[in-house]
Structure formats: structure tokens, C-alpha cells
mmCIF file of C-alpha atoms in Angstrom:
data_model
loop_
_atom_site.group_PDB
_atom_site.id
_atom_site.type_symbol
_atom_site.label_atom_id
_atom_site.label_comp_id
_atom_site.label_asym_id
_atom_site.label_seq_id
_atom_site.Cartn_x
_atom_site.Cartn_y
_atom_site.Cartn_z
ATOM 1 C CA MET A 177 62.209 127.061 157.439
ATOM 2 C CA ARG A 178 62.562 130.457 155.800
ATOM 3 C CA PRO A 179 62.886 133.099 158.566
ATOM 4 C CA ARG A 180 59.678 135.014 159.203
ATOM 5 C CA GLY A 181 61.371 138.104 160.611
ATOM 6 C CA LEU A 182 64.721 139.792 160.967
ATOM 7 C CA ASP A 183 65.251 138.277 164.397
ATOM 8 C CA GLU A 184 65.122 134.779 162.881
ATOM 9 C CA LEU A 185 67.614 135.700 160.157
ATOM 10 C CA VAL A 186 70.904 133.884 160.742
ATOM 11 C CA GLY A 187 74.107 135.861 160.301
ATOM 12 C CA GLN A 188 74.243 139.391 158.841
ATOM 13 C CA ALA A 189 74.389 141.025 162.270
ATOM 14 C CA HIS A 190 75.401 144.318 160.632
ATOM 15 C CA LEU A 191 72.127 144.358 158.681
ATOM 16 C CA ARG A 192 69.953 143.404 161.658
ATOM 17 C CA ALA A 193 71.374 145.957 164.089
ATOM 18 C CA PRO A 194 68.957 148.504 165.601
ATOM 19 C CA GLY A 195 68.730 151.568 163.402
ATOM 20 C CA SER A 196 70.236 149.822 160.392
ATOM 21 C CA PRO A 197 68.716 150.705 156.977
ATOM 22 C CA LEU A 198 67.199 147.246 156.606
ATOM 23 C CA ARG A 199 65.527 147.354 160.014
ATOM 24 C CA GLN A 200 64.228 150.857 159.294
ATOM 25 C CA LEU A 201 62.809 149.606 156.017
ATOM 26 C CA VAL A 202 61.063 146.644 157.633
ATOM 27 C CA GLU A 203 59.894 148.217 160.877
ATOM 28 C CA GLY A 204 59.341 151.742 159.557
ATOM 29 C CA ASP A 205 57.380 150.522 156.545
ATOM 30 C CA GLN A 206 59.371 152.764 154.213
ATOM 31 C CA SER A 207 59.440 152.376 150.452
ATOM 32 C CA LEU A 208 63.066 151.941 149.483
ATOM 33 C CA SER A 209 64.682 149.805 146.792
ATOM 34 C CA LEU A 210 67.559 147.515 147.724
ATOM 35 C CA LEU A 211 70.452 145.827 145.977
ATOM 36 C CA LEU A 212 71.559 142.760 147.928
ATOM 37 C CA TRP A 213 75.060 141.551 147.080
ATOM 38 C CA GLY A 214 76.425 138.355 148.578
ATOM 39 C CA PRO A 215 77.303 134.674 148.078
ATOM 40 C CA PRO A 216 74.570 132.062 147.461
ATOM 41 C CA GLY A 217 72.564 130.941 150.465
ATOM 42 C CA THR A 218 73.288 133.955 152.663
ATOM 43 C CA GLY A 219 69.712 135.263 152.875
ATOM 44 C CA LYS A 220 69.011 137.492 149.877
ATOM 45 C CA THR A 221 65.659 135.918 148.975
ATOM 46 C CA THR A 222 64.811 135.645 152.655
ATOM 47 C CA ILE A 223 65.308 139.368 153.209
ATOM 48 C CA ALA A 224 62.981 140.148 150.312
ATOM 49 C CA SER A 225 60.361 137.805 151.774
ATOM 50 C CA ILE A 226 60.689 139.378 155.237
ATOM 51 C CA ILE A 227 60.187 142.856 153.767
ATOM 52 C CA SER A 228 57.033 141.669 152.045
ATOM 53 C CA GLN A 229 55.571 139.806 155.044
ATOM 54 C CA GLN A 230 56.330 142.317 157.758
ATOM 55 C CA THR A 231 55.183 145.324 155.760
ATOM 56 C CA GLY A 232 52.058 143.692 154.320
ATOM 57 C CA ARG A 233 53.179 144.136 150.717
ATOM 58 C CA ARG A 234 52.479 141.703 147.885
ATOM 59 C CA PHE A 235 55.520 139.631 146.951
ATOM 60 C CA VAL A 236 56.348 139.078 143.278
ATOM 61 C CA GLU A 237 59.468 137.201 142.235
ATOM 62 C CA ILE A 238 61.173 137.377 138.849
ATOM 63 C CA SER A 239 64.243 135.396 137.881
ATOM 64 C CA ALA A 240 66.678 137.105 135.554
ATOM 65 C CA VAL A 241 67.516 133.671 134.158
ATOM 66 C CA SER A 242 64.108 133.233 132.519
ATOM 67 C CA ALA A 243 62.336 136.620 132.474
ATOM 68 C CA GLY A 244 62.613 139.233 129.729
ATOM 69 C CA VAL A 245 61.678 142.886 129.311
ATOM 70 C CA LYS A 246 58.036 141.908 128.693
ATOM 71 C CA GLU A 247 57.738 140.108 132.043
ATOM 72 C CA VAL A 248 59.447 142.960 133.883
ATOM 73 C CA ARG A 249 57.135 145.591 132.445
ATOM 74 C CA ALA A 250 54.053 143.427 133.087
ATOM 75 C CA ALA A 251 55.008 143.013 136.762
ATOM 76 C CA ILE A 252 55.568 146.748 137.206
ATOM 77 C CA ASP A 253 52.305 147.635 135.391
ATOM 78 C CA LYS A 254 50.380 145.238 137.640
ATOM 79 C CA ALA A 255 52.023 146.746 140.738
ATOM 80 C CA ARG A 256 51.108 150.264 139.557
ATOM 81 C CA ARG A 257 47.471 149.288 138.934
ATOM 82 C CA ASP A 258 47.154 147.648 142.346
ATOM 83 C CA LEU A 259 48.692 150.679 144.019
ATOM 84 C CA VAL A 260 46.210 153.013 142.326
ATOM 85 C CA ALA A 261 43.161 150.779 142.770
ATOM 86 C CA THR A 262 43.615 149.363 146.268
ATOM 87 C CA GLY A 263 46.689 151.072 147.728
ATOM 88 C CA GLU A 264 48.423 147.692 148.003
ATOM 89 C CA GLU A 265 52.173 147.978 147.518
ATOM 90 C CA THR A 266 54.357 145.370 145.856
ATOM 91 C CA VAL A 267 57.803 143.997 146.636
ATOM 92 C CA LEU A 268 59.389 143.007 143.326
ATOM 93 C CA PHE A 269 62.216 140.561 143.922
ATOM 94 C CA VAL A 270 64.610 140.113 141.013
ATOM 95 C CA ASP A 271 67.002 137.241 141.527
ATOM 96 C CA GLU A 272 70.328 137.128 139.650
ATOM 97 C CA VAL A 273 69.848 140.722 138.491
ATOM 98 C CA HIS A 274 73.385 140.749 137.061
ATOM 99 C CA ARG A 275 72.098 138.415 134.336
ATOM 100 C CA PHE A 276 69.717 141.102 133.083
ATOM 101 C CA SER A 277 70.805 142.991 129.997
ATOM 102 C CA LYS A 278 70.997 146.800 130.034
ATOM 103 C CA ALA A 279 67.568 146.981 128.357
ATOM 104 C CA GLN A 280 66.032 144.687 130.974
ATOM 105 C CA GLN A 281 67.555 146.716 133.818
ATOM 106 C CA ASP A 282 66.328 149.920 132.150
ATOM 107 C CA ALA A 283 62.796 148.481 132.277
ATOM 108 C CA LEU A 284 63.020 148.456 136.087
ATOM 109 C CA LEU A 285 63.767 152.168 136.344
ATOM 110 C CA PRO A 286 60.199 153.587 136.017
ATOM 111 C CA GLY A 287 58.919 151.344 138.798
ATOM 112 C CA VAL A 288 61.790 152.314 141.066
ATOM 113 C CA GLU A 289 61.773 156.005 140.159
ATOM 114 C CA ASN A 290 58.007 156.397 140.760
ATOM 115 C CA ARG A 291 58.007 153.973 143.722
ATOM 116 C CA TRP A 292 55.354 151.804 142.130
ATOM 117 C CA VAL A 293 57.368 148.848 143.522
ATOM 118 C CA THR A 294 59.821 148.222 146.311
ATOM 119 C CA LEU A 295 62.573 146.615 144.283
ATOM 120 C CA VAL A 296 64.790 144.060 145.974
ATOM 121 C CA ALA A 297 67.425 142.905 143.500
ATOM 122 C CA ALA A 298 69.847 140.132 144.421
ATOM 123 C CA THR A 299 73.232 139.447 142.862
ATOM 124 C CA THR A 300 76.292 137.332 143.538
ATOM 125 C CA GLU A 301 78.410 139.621 141.319
ATOM 126 C CA ASN A 302 79.862 143.031 142.147
ATOM 127 C CA PRO A 303 77.025 145.484 141.316
ATOM 128 C CA SER A 304 79.540 148.148 140.314
ATOM 129 C CA PHE A 305 80.299 146.069 137.231
ATOM 130 C CA SER A 306 77.012 144.243 136.640
ATOM 131 C CA VAL A 307 74.254 146.775 137.451
ATOM 132 C CA ILE A 308 73.604 149.971 135.460
ATOM 133 C CA SER A 309 74.453 153.252 137.169
ATOM 134 C CA PRO A 310 70.887 154.702 137.199
ATOM 135 C CA LEU A 311 69.643 151.643 139.069
ATOM 136 C CA LEU A 312 72.588 151.732 141.458
ATOM 137 C CA SER A 313 71.998 155.377 142.298
ATOM 138 C CA ARG A 314 68.300 154.759 143.048
ATOM 139 C CA SER A 315 68.891 151.764 145.325
ATOM 140 C CA LEU A 316 70.511 151.127 148.680
ATOM 141 C CA LEU A 317 73.365 148.631 148.349
ATOM 142 C CA LEU A 318 73.570 146.092 151.183
ATOM 143 C CA ARG A 319 76.420 143.601 151.213
ATOM 144 C CA LEU A 320 75.741 140.215 152.791
ATOM 145 C CA GLN A 321 78.664 138.442 154.437
ATOM 146 C CA PRO A 322 79.350 134.707 154.005
ATOM 147 C CA LEU A 323 77.772 132.598 156.725
ATOM 148 C CA THR A 324 80.133 131.026 159.238
ATOM 149 C CA ASP A 325 80.081 127.391 160.319
ATOM 150 C CA ASP A 326 78.363 128.514 163.528
ATOM 151 C CA ASP A 327 75.658 130.230 161.468
ATOM 152 C CA ILE A 328 75.078 127.103 159.369
ATOM 153 C CA GLY A 329 75.011 125.002 162.528
ATOM 154 C CA ALA A 330 72.315 127.289 163.945
ATOM 155 C CA VAL A 331 70.238 126.854 160.766
ATOM 156 C CA ILE A 332 70.507 123.063 161.019
ATOM 157 C CA ASP A 333 69.709 123.002 164.750
ATOM 158 C CA ALA A 334 66.624 125.141 164.209
ATOM 159 C CA ALA A 335 65.410 122.899 161.392
ATOM 160 C CA VAL A 336 65.834 119.784 163.532
ATOM 161 C CA ALA A 337 63.769 121.229 166.382
ATOM 162 C CA ASP A 338 61.214 123.455 164.610
ATOM 163 C CA GLU A 339 57.747 122.173 163.668
ATOM 164 C CA ARG A 340 58.297 123.543 160.182
ATOM 165 C CA GLY A 341 61.359 121.311 159.922
ATOM 166 C CA LEU A 342 61.814 117.888 161.526
ATOM 167 C CA GLY A 343 59.882 118.855 164.647
ATOM 168 C CA GLY A 344 62.230 116.977 166.944
ATOM 169 C CA GLU A 345 61.212 113.630 165.452
ATOM 170 C CA LEU A 346 64.818 112.759 164.581
ATOM 171 C CA THR A 347 68.064 113.120 166.497
ATOM 172 C CA LEU A 348 71.098 114.485 164.669
ATOM 173 C CA GLU A 349 74.401 113.117 165.932
ATOM 174 C CA GLU A 350 77.221 115.618 166.382
ATOM 175 C CA GLU A 351 79.514 114.008 163.813
ATOM 176 C CA ALA A 352 76.713 113.984 161.252
ATOM 177 C CA ARG A 353 75.960 117.622 162.058
ATOM 178 C CA SER A 354 79.605 118.564 161.482
ATOM 179 C CA HIS A 355 79.527 116.707 158.168
ATOM 180 C CA LEU A 356 76.435 118.610 157.004
ATOM 181 C CA VAL A 357 77.936 121.933 158.077
ATOM 182 C CA ARG A 358 81.069 121.202 156.082
ATOM 183 C CA LEU A 359 79.132 120.124 152.991
ATOM 184 C CA ALA A 360 77.033 123.296 153.109
ATOM 185 C CA GLY A 361 80.062 125.481 152.463
ATOM 186 C CA GLY A 362 78.412 128.537 154.032
ATOM 187 C CA ASP A 363 75.159 128.071 152.064
ATOM 188 C CA ALA A 364 72.138 127.854 154.391
ATOM 189 C CA ARG A 365 69.866 126.600 151.601
ATOM 190 C CA ARG A 366 72.278 123.787 150.801
ATOM 191 C CA SER A 367 72.525 122.784 154.463
ATOM 192 C CA LEU A 368 68.746 122.352 154.641
ATOM 193 C CA THR A 369 68.753 120.356 151.408
ATOM 194 C CA TYR A 370 71.327 117.934 152.801
ATOM 195 C CA LEU A 371 69.517 117.724 156.140
ATOM 196 C CA GLU A 372 66.245 116.900 154.405
ATOM 197 C CA ALA A 373 67.942 114.197 152.335
ATOM 198 C CA ALA A 374 69.597 112.728 155.436
ATOM 199 C CA ALA A 375 66.295 112.736 157.320
ATOM 200 C CA GLY A 376 64.643 110.901 154.435
ATOM 201 C CA ALA A 377 67.420 108.310 154.425
ATOM 202 C CA ALA A 378 67.049 107.769 158.189
ATOM 203 C CA ARG A 379 63.281 107.340 157.936
ATOM 204 C CA SER A 380 63.659 104.862 155.072
ATOM 205 C CA LYS A 381 65.790 102.707 157.388
ATOM 206 C CA GLY A 382 63.264 103.028 160.192
ATOM 207 C CA SER A 383 65.738 104.938 162.321
ATOM 208 C CA THR A 384 65.077 107.960 164.498
ATOM 209 C CA THR A 385 68.738 109.009 164.435
ATOM 210 C CA ILE A 386 70.720 110.664 161.694
ATOM 211 C CA ASP A 387 74.249 109.351 162.097
ATOM 212 C CA VAL A 388 77.269 110.183 159.964
ATOM 213 C CA GLU A 389 76.847 107.069 157.814
ATOM 214 C CA THR A 390 73.284 108.110 156.968
ATOM 215 C CA ALA A 391 74.423 111.640 156.169
ATOM 216 C CA GLU A 392 77.171 110.268 153.943
ATOM 217 C CA THR A 393 74.690 108.099 152.065
ATOM 218 C CA ALA A 394 72.220 110.940 151.583
ATOM 219 C CA ALA A 395 74.813 113.413 150.336
ATOM 220 C CA ASP A 396 76.812 110.793 148.414
ATOM 221 C CA GLN A 397 80.027 112.180 149.874
ATOM 222 C CA ALA A 398 82.251 110.704 152.524
ATOM 223 C CA ALA A 399 82.723 112.557 155.759
ATOM 224 C CA VAL A 400 86.274 113.769 156.274
ATOM 225 C CA ARG A 401 87.293 113.117 159.863
ATOM 226 C CA TYR A 402 89.014 116.387 160.523
ATOM 227 C CA ASP A 403 88.454 118.628 163.510
ATOM 228 C CA ARG A 404 89.905 122.066 162.788
ATOM 229 C CA ASP A 405 90.486 122.591 166.498
ATOM 230 C CA GLY A 406 91.542 119.057 167.439
ATOM 231 C CA ASP A 407 94.171 116.385 166.893
ATOM 232 C CA GLN A 408 93.150 115.679 163.291
ATOM 233 C CA HIS A 409 93.915 119.265 162.363
ATOM 234 C CA TYR A 410 97.429 119.137 163.770
ATOM 235 C CA ASP A 411 98.112 115.605 162.527
ATOM 236 C CA VAL A 412 97.088 116.301 158.934
ATOM 237 C CA VAL A 413 98.868 119.657 158.791
ATOM 238 C CA SER A 414 101.992 118.035 160.224
ATOM 239 C CA ALA A 415 101.844 115.242 157.644
ATOM 240 C CA PHE A 416 101.320 117.815 154.884
ATOM 241 C CA ILE A 417 104.391 119.850 155.843
ATOM 242 C CA LYS A 418 106.569 116.777 156.326
ATOM 243 C CA SER A 419 105.487 115.385 152.952
ATOM 244 C CA VAL A 420 106.458 118.611 151.177
ATOM 245 C CA ARG A 421 109.733 118.722 153.110
ATOM 246 C CA GLY A 422 110.322 115.084 152.197
ATOM 247 C CA SER A 423 109.716 115.849 148.497
ATOM 248 C CA ASP A 424 106.753 113.450 148.169
ATOM 249 C CA ALA A 425 104.461 115.517 145.951
ATOM 250 C CA ASP A 426 101.792 112.789 145.802
ATOM 251 C CA ALA A 427 101.450 112.519 149.578
ATOM 252 C CA ALA A 428 101.512 116.305 149.925
ATOM 253 C CA VAL A 429 98.646 116.728 147.441
ATOM 254 C CA HIS A 430 96.681 114.016 149.270
ATOM 255 C CA TYR A 431 96.911 115.862 152.575
ATOM 256 C CA LEU A 432 96.158 119.152 150.826
ATOM 257 C CA ALA A 433 92.953 117.618 149.438
ATOM 258 C CA ARG A 434 91.971 116.344 152.883
ATOM 259 C CA MET A 435 92.401 119.784 154.405
ATOM 260 C CA LEU A 436 90.470 121.533 151.647
ATOM 261 C CA GLU A 437 87.620 119.016 151.687
ATOM 262 C CA ALA A 438 87.379 119.368 155.455
ATOM 263 C CA GLY A 439 86.906 123.131 155.123
ATOM 264 C CA GLU A 440 90.349 124.230 156.290
ATOM 265 C CA ASP A 441 91.029 127.928 155.744
ATOM 266 C CA PRO A 442 93.058 128.093 152.486
ATOM 267 C CA ARG A 443 94.868 131.166 153.815
ATOM 268 C CA PHE A 444 96.230 129.056 156.679
ATOM 269 C CA ILE A 445 97.611 126.521 154.183
ATOM 270 C CA ALA A 446 99.186 129.308 152.124
ATOM 271 C CA ARG A 447 100.861 130.732 155.218
ATOM 272 C CA ARG A 448 102.342 127.335 156.067
ATOM 273 C CA LEU A 449 103.777 127.052 152.553
ATOM 274 C CA MET A 450 105.423 130.479 152.853
ATOM 275 C CA ILE A 451 107.097 129.395 156.096
ATOM 276 C CA LEU A 452 108.240 126.125 154.542
ATOM 277 C CA ALA A 453 109.738 127.902 151.518
ATOM 278 C CA SER A 454 112.298 129.607 153.777
ATOM 279 C CA GLU A 455 112.610 126.921 156.442
ATOM 280 C CA ASP A 456 113.157 123.868 154.230
ATOM 281 C CA ILE A 457 114.164 125.179 150.792
ATOM 282 C CA GLY A 458 115.848 128.540 151.218
ATOM 283 C CA LEU A 459 118.476 129.284 148.587
ATOM 284 C CA ALA A 460 118.387 125.777 147.150
ATOM 285 C CA ASP A 461 115.547 127.218 145.035
ATOM 286 C CA PRO A 462 115.358 131.014 145.427
ATOM 287 C CA ASN A 463 112.043 131.031 143.518
ATOM 288 C CA ALA A 464 110.284 128.876 146.122
ATOM 289 C CA LEU A 465 109.415 131.791 148.400
ATOM 290 C CA SER A 466 108.170 133.846 145.431
ATOM 291 C CA ILE A 467 105.882 130.979 144.430
ATOM 292 C CA ALA A 468 104.549 130.621 147.967
ATOM 293 C CA VAL A 469 103.929 134.363 148.363
ATOM 294 C CA ALA A 470 102.229 134.545 144.970
ATOM 295 C CA ALA A 471 100.025 131.607 145.970
ATOM 296 C CA ALA A 472 99.016 133.335 149.206
ATOM 297 C CA GLN A 473 98.134 136.521 147.338
ATOM 298 C CA THR A 474 96.141 134.571 144.754
ATOM 299 C CA VAL A 475 94.221 132.710 147.450
ATOM 300 C CA GLN A 476 93.340 136.039 149.047
ATOM 301 C CA LEU A 477 92.146 137.475 145.729
ATOM 302 C CA ILE A 478 90.113 134.612 144.249
ATOM 303 C CA GLY A 479 89.091 132.407 147.185
ATOM 304 C CA MET A 480 87.735 128.884 146.976
ATOM 305 C CA PRO A 481 87.082 126.709 145.052
ATOM 306 C CA GLU A 482 89.457 128.089 142.402
ATOM 307 C CA ALA A 483 92.187 128.679 144.985
ATOM 308 C CA GLN A 484 92.669 124.916 145.314
ATOM 309 C CA LEU A 485 94.418 124.996 141.922
ATOM 310 C CA THR A 486 96.890 127.613 143.140
ATOM 311 C CA LEU A 487 97.531 125.763 146.386
ATOM 312 C CA ALA A 488 98.144 122.522 144.474
ATOM 313 C CA HIS A 489 100.512 124.413 142.152
ATOM 314 C CA ALA A 490 102.516 125.792 145.060
ATOM 315 C CA THR A 491 102.461 122.508 147.006
ATOM 316 C CA ILE A 492 103.841 120.492 144.098
ATOM 317 C CA ALA A 493 106.425 123.158 143.203
ATOM 318 C CA LEU A 494 107.754 123.237 146.766
ATOM 319 C CA ALA A 495 107.659 119.448 147.095
ATOM 320 C CA VAL A 496 109.780 118.827 144.005
ATOM 321 C CA ALA A 497 112.176 121.717 144.744
ATOM 322 C CA PRO A 498 115.677 120.913 146.096
ATOM 323 C CA LYS A 499 115.807 121.242 149.852
ATOM 324 C CA SER A 500 118.136 123.043 152.243
ATOM 325 C CA ASN A 501 117.720 124.130 155.843
ATOM 326 C CA ALA A 502 120.906 126.206 155.812
ATOM 327 C CA VAL A 503 118.942 129.443 156.194
ATOM 328 C CA THR A 504 117.031 128.012 159.149
ATOM 329 C CA THR A 505 120.188 126.743 160.820
ATOM 330 C CA ALA A 506 121.931 130.088 160.319
ATOM 331 C CA ILE A 507 119.296 132.222 162.027
ATOM 332 C CA PHE A 508 118.687 129.722 164.839
ATOM 333 C CA GLU A 509 122.393 129.506 165.668
ATOM 334 C CA ALA A 510 122.784 133.291 165.502
ATOM 335 C CA VAL A 511 119.800 133.813 167.806
ATOM 336 C CA ALA A 512 121.172 131.203 170.227
ATOM 337 C CA ASP A 513 124.515 133.057 170.408
ATOM 338 C CA VAL A 514 122.817 136.401 170.983
ATOM 339 C CA ARG A 515 120.692 134.930 173.762
ATOM 340 C CA ALA A 516 123.844 133.423 175.274
ATOM 341 C CA GLY A 517 125.363 136.896 175.535
ATOM 342 C CA LYS A 518 127.696 136.700 172.547
ATOM 343 C CA ILE A 519 126.966 140.233 171.421
ATOM 344 C CA GLY A 520 130.119 142.321 171.549
ATOM 345 C CA ALA A 521 130.726 145.857 170.388
ATOM 346 C CA VAL A 522 130.250 146.913 166.789
ATOM 347 C CA PRO A 523 133.717 147.355 165.209
ATOM 348 C CA PRO A 524 134.625 151.096 165.216
ATOM 349 C CA HIS A 525 135.081 151.333 161.433
ATOM 350 C CA LEU A 526 131.455 150.149 160.923
ATOM 351 C CA ARG A 527 129.897 152.627 163.348
ATOM 352 C CA ASP A 528 127.828 155.586 162.224
ATOM 353 C CA ALA A 529 130.049 158.492 161.221
ATOM 354 C CA HIS A 530 127.382 160.892 159.953
ATOM 355 C CA TYR A 531 127.344 163.283 162.916
ATOM 356 C CA GLY A 532 129.718 165.880 164.269
ATOM 357 C CA GLY A 533 132.492 164.509 166.428
ATOM 358 C CA ALA A 534 132.043 160.902 165.259
ATOM 359 C CA LYS A 535 135.456 160.689 163.653
ATOM 360 C CA LYS A 536 137.126 161.961 166.801
ATOM 361 C CA LEU A 537 135.720 158.887 168.469
ATOM 362 C CA GLY A 538 137.174 156.729 165.733
ATOM 363 C CA HIS A 539 133.825 155.967 164.147
ATOM 364 C CA GLY A 540 134.115 155.061 160.476
ATOM 365 C CA VAL A 541 137.881 155.387 160.446
ATOM 366 C CA GLY A 542 139.457 152.707 158.294
ATOM 367 C CA TYR A 543 136.200 151.591 156.696
ATOM 368 C CA VAL A 544 136.703 150.234 153.156
ATOM 369 C CA TYR A 545 133.886 150.980 150.735
ATOM 370 C CA SER A 546 133.103 147.584 149.197
ATOM 371 C CA HIS A 547 132.502 148.941 145.690
ATOM 372 C CA ASP A 548 136.041 150.363 145.632
ATOM 373 C CA ALA A 549 137.573 146.963 146.339
ATOM 374 C CA PRO A 550 138.401 144.314 143.710
ATOM 375 C CA PHE A 551 135.357 142.181 142.828
ATOM 376 C CA GLY A 552 133.251 144.484 145.069
ATOM 377 C CA VAL A 553 134.378 142.622 148.198
ATOM 378 C CA ALA A 554 136.635 144.247 150.801
ATOM 379 C CA THR A 555 138.867 142.540 153.338
ATOM 380 C CA GLN A 556 137.758 143.835 156.720
ATOM 381 C CA GLN A 557 136.038 142.711 159.913
ATOM 382 C CA TYR A 558 132.252 143.014 160.007
ATOM 383 C CA ALA A 559 131.169 140.869 162.987
ATOM 384 C CA PRO A 560 131.971 141.737 166.627
ATOM 385 C CA ASP A 561 135.151 140.140 168.018
ATOM 386 C CA VAL A 562 133.227 137.560 170.047
ATOM 387 C CA VAL A 563 131.763 135.971 166.911
ATOM 388 C CA ALA A 564 134.336 137.133 164.364
ATOM 389 C CA ASP A 565 135.087 133.629 163.080
ATOM 390 C CA VAL A 566 131.667 132.031 163.513
ATOM 391 C CA GLN A 567 130.120 130.401 160.442
ATOM 392 C CA TYR A 568 126.340 130.584 160.695
ATOM 393 C CA TYR A 569 125.434 130.143 157.055
ATOM 394 C CA ARG A 570 126.738 126.831 155.731
ATOM 395 C CA PRO A 571 125.195 126.333 152.289
ATOM 396 C CA THR A 572 124.617 122.872 150.904
ATOM 397 C CA GLU A 573 125.440 121.627 147.426
ATOM 398 C CA LEU A 574 121.761 121.005 146.640
ATOM 399 C CA GLY A 575 120.027 122.798 143.800
ATOM 400 C CA ALA A 576 120.867 126.433 143.201
ATOM 401 C CA GLU A 577 122.566 126.615 146.599
ATOM 402 C CA ALA A 578 125.551 124.767 145.134
ATOM 403 C CA GLY A 579 126.421 127.878 143.141
ATOM 404 C CA VAL A 580 125.767 130.045 146.177
ATOM 405 C CA LYS A 581 128.132 127.855 148.204
ATOM 406 C CA GLN A 582 130.999 128.263 145.748
ATOM 407 C CA ARG A 583 130.654 132.041 145.637
ATOM 408 C CA TRP A 584 130.115 132.411 149.396
ATOM 409 C CA GLU A 585 133.238 130.408 150.194
ATOM 410 C CA ARG A 586 135.351 132.603 147.885
ATOM 411 C CA VAL A 587 133.800 135.796 149.264
ATOM 412 C CA ARG A 588 134.271 134.674 152.855
ATOM 413 C CA ARG A 589 137.977 133.988 152.259
ATOM 414 C CA ILE A 590 138.446 137.490 150.831
ATOM 415 C CA ILE A 591 136.563 139.115 153.725
ATOM 416 C CA ARG A 592 138.561 137.204 156.291
ATOM 417 C CA GLY A 593 141.845 137.970 154.503
ATOM 418 C CA ARG A 594 142.594 134.373 153.775
#
């Protein structure tokens, strides 16, 4: 099922666009070396094969896992001899080029420099750190983007219908298709492997349908019933948040695992934890928000699967933290009063007095600078008259908020002159 041309390549629209360097290389029959950087299963080997097929060049593949300097030099020497003797050009595909040592990468330079080969080197690591500078400067770097679920679905659908795949002999049920897409994790090669295994399992049972049970058996992994756009999404997320709020760390981790296994965006989970840290914990544990924010930043930096450790860390920390919704209640009640028209004028002594004529209007007159007052707290009115005695923030005695409550009550008495 490997694509035979750029138009069959799934995903990578930026590389397939008219006038793009890759399309110029394929359709213009130019000799240009490429460095392809992207996650597994996104089309790196396929692109090398397309370049070879559509330009009539010989395709030679070397794996950096098993090849050494000797094999590299032999491949380049053979390409040079063929070019001189018959004019036939060679596409040399080096997979996992980041695994090559400096000496092995140096061995590629003569072939690239003299254009004896069209080098297509693939890597899953950042070439800036894993590929030597001379090779980088002589190659065009193309970055491949991770395939989306829609892309993987298109790969599976094509394989089901195409004569090179299942040829329409088997029917793939929608739930089974969703399961295979999820298992693939953005890897087209993996999706085809699972589809082939599921098709074999269906045939062994004499069935012409691949249902979710067959797909589960073939992949040896249960399907997680979880529709990211449907009720399951909202139900599981709701249960996750309520479990953390309810301080049940075990239940919270269970729902976290269900979301992650179903392919939920880890950034979405991190955002929900940041909201919860203020909504349900607040000052009962002032570190909760810092933990949630740090988790979100870590998820953004490292991605899955490692990010599941950070999300579990944050989930458990927030679940076992003392809880308080005093912050939530305070802002909701304040907003409700503002919407109800309880706004009032800013007290004159708090108004801006940094412009000419302000004091004549009484602005800033009588203001007490807090740092000049005993304990750094001055007795004066801050809120407008209409809400002068309202108590929005009512701290609990849970966790660290107990200490906050004691101090806030003393401070409030001083401010109010009581």
C-alpha cells in the first residue's frame, strides 16, 4: 500500500503543494539531497521511494542501525560507477541517520558533494543536534508533521478498498475502524499492521466483517469506548474532574488512563487541571496551581507518551490536596453584584492624583499609604459605598487556607476600623 506518487501521499500537505521543493524535486527530476525529519510512520521512507520511482532512479536503502562506513562507501562507489557507465542515477536512502557516527556521516559527503547520489536521509531526532553541519548545509531539510486521525483513517480506508490491500473483500465496521485509528497513534505503518492482523483474524473465523471484537483480538488490546466528540468524552472528563475534586486519587487516575488510552489531547487534560487548581483548591494549597501550570508546560515540551507521567503526578497531587472553593465563590459573587448594578463610585481618596488639578477635585486627599501604617495595614475604605461591607472572600479552615483565614480576619478588622 505504499503510495506510488505524491498525490497518494497522506498528510504533509505543505510538502505536496504545487511549487514546493519536494514536488520540484520529483516532477522536475532535479538532483537534490534531502533530510526528512519527523515522527515514525509519517512517510519518510515513502517519500524516498516516490523520488526513486517517479524520477527513474535506482533505489538503495541503508539502515544506520546495521550499516557501517564500509557499506556506505560501497553504496556510493556503486552509484558512481553506474552513473559513469550507464548514466543511471541512484537514490540512497539512509534510515535513522541520527544513529550514524560522525565518521559514518562523513562518508556520505563525497557522494552528496559530487552528486553521485541523491541522498534522502530520515531521522526522528532534531537534525541540528544529530547530523553533522557539512551534511546539513548540503541538504534540504524537510520537516514532516504528525499524521492526524483523519489521515490515518484515510490510510485504512484506502487499504480496505484497494486491490493492493484487502480489495474490498472484507468490511470494516466503524467502531473497529476507530479502534485501529486510535491504536495507530499517528503511525500509518502501524495502522496497516493492525489492519492486516485484524483481517487475518476475521478470515480465520470465516467472517467477511472486521468488527471491534476481532480488532481487539488481533491487536491484543481492548477498545476504549470513548468518542472525543460525543457523550463518552464529556462523561469521562466530568468523572475525572469530580474525582479529583472529591479527593479520590485512585478514581482520578483511572479516568486519566481512560482518556489517555482513548487518544485524548493531553493538553486538554492539563488545561482542565489548571482550572481545577483555582476552582476547587485555591488557597487551601497555594502550590496546586503551580503544579498544574508546570504540568501543562511539561506536556507541551515533551509530549506523549512521557507526558502521562506528568499528568498522573499533577492529578494525584491535586486529588490529595485540601480543597476550598472560597476563591470561586468570591469571584462569582462579585461578578453577580457587578452585573446587578452594584458598582458605585470609587472613593475619592483612592482616585488617581497624578495629574494637574486632581487634588482640587479631592482625588487622593486623605489616602493613607499602607506601608506607613502599623503592620502595613491602614484603616480606610477601599470598596465603593454600595458594597463597602460585603464579604466576598470567606476562607475555610482547610489546609493552608486556615492560616490565611486567621490573618485575613485580623486584617479585615483593621481595614474596617473594628
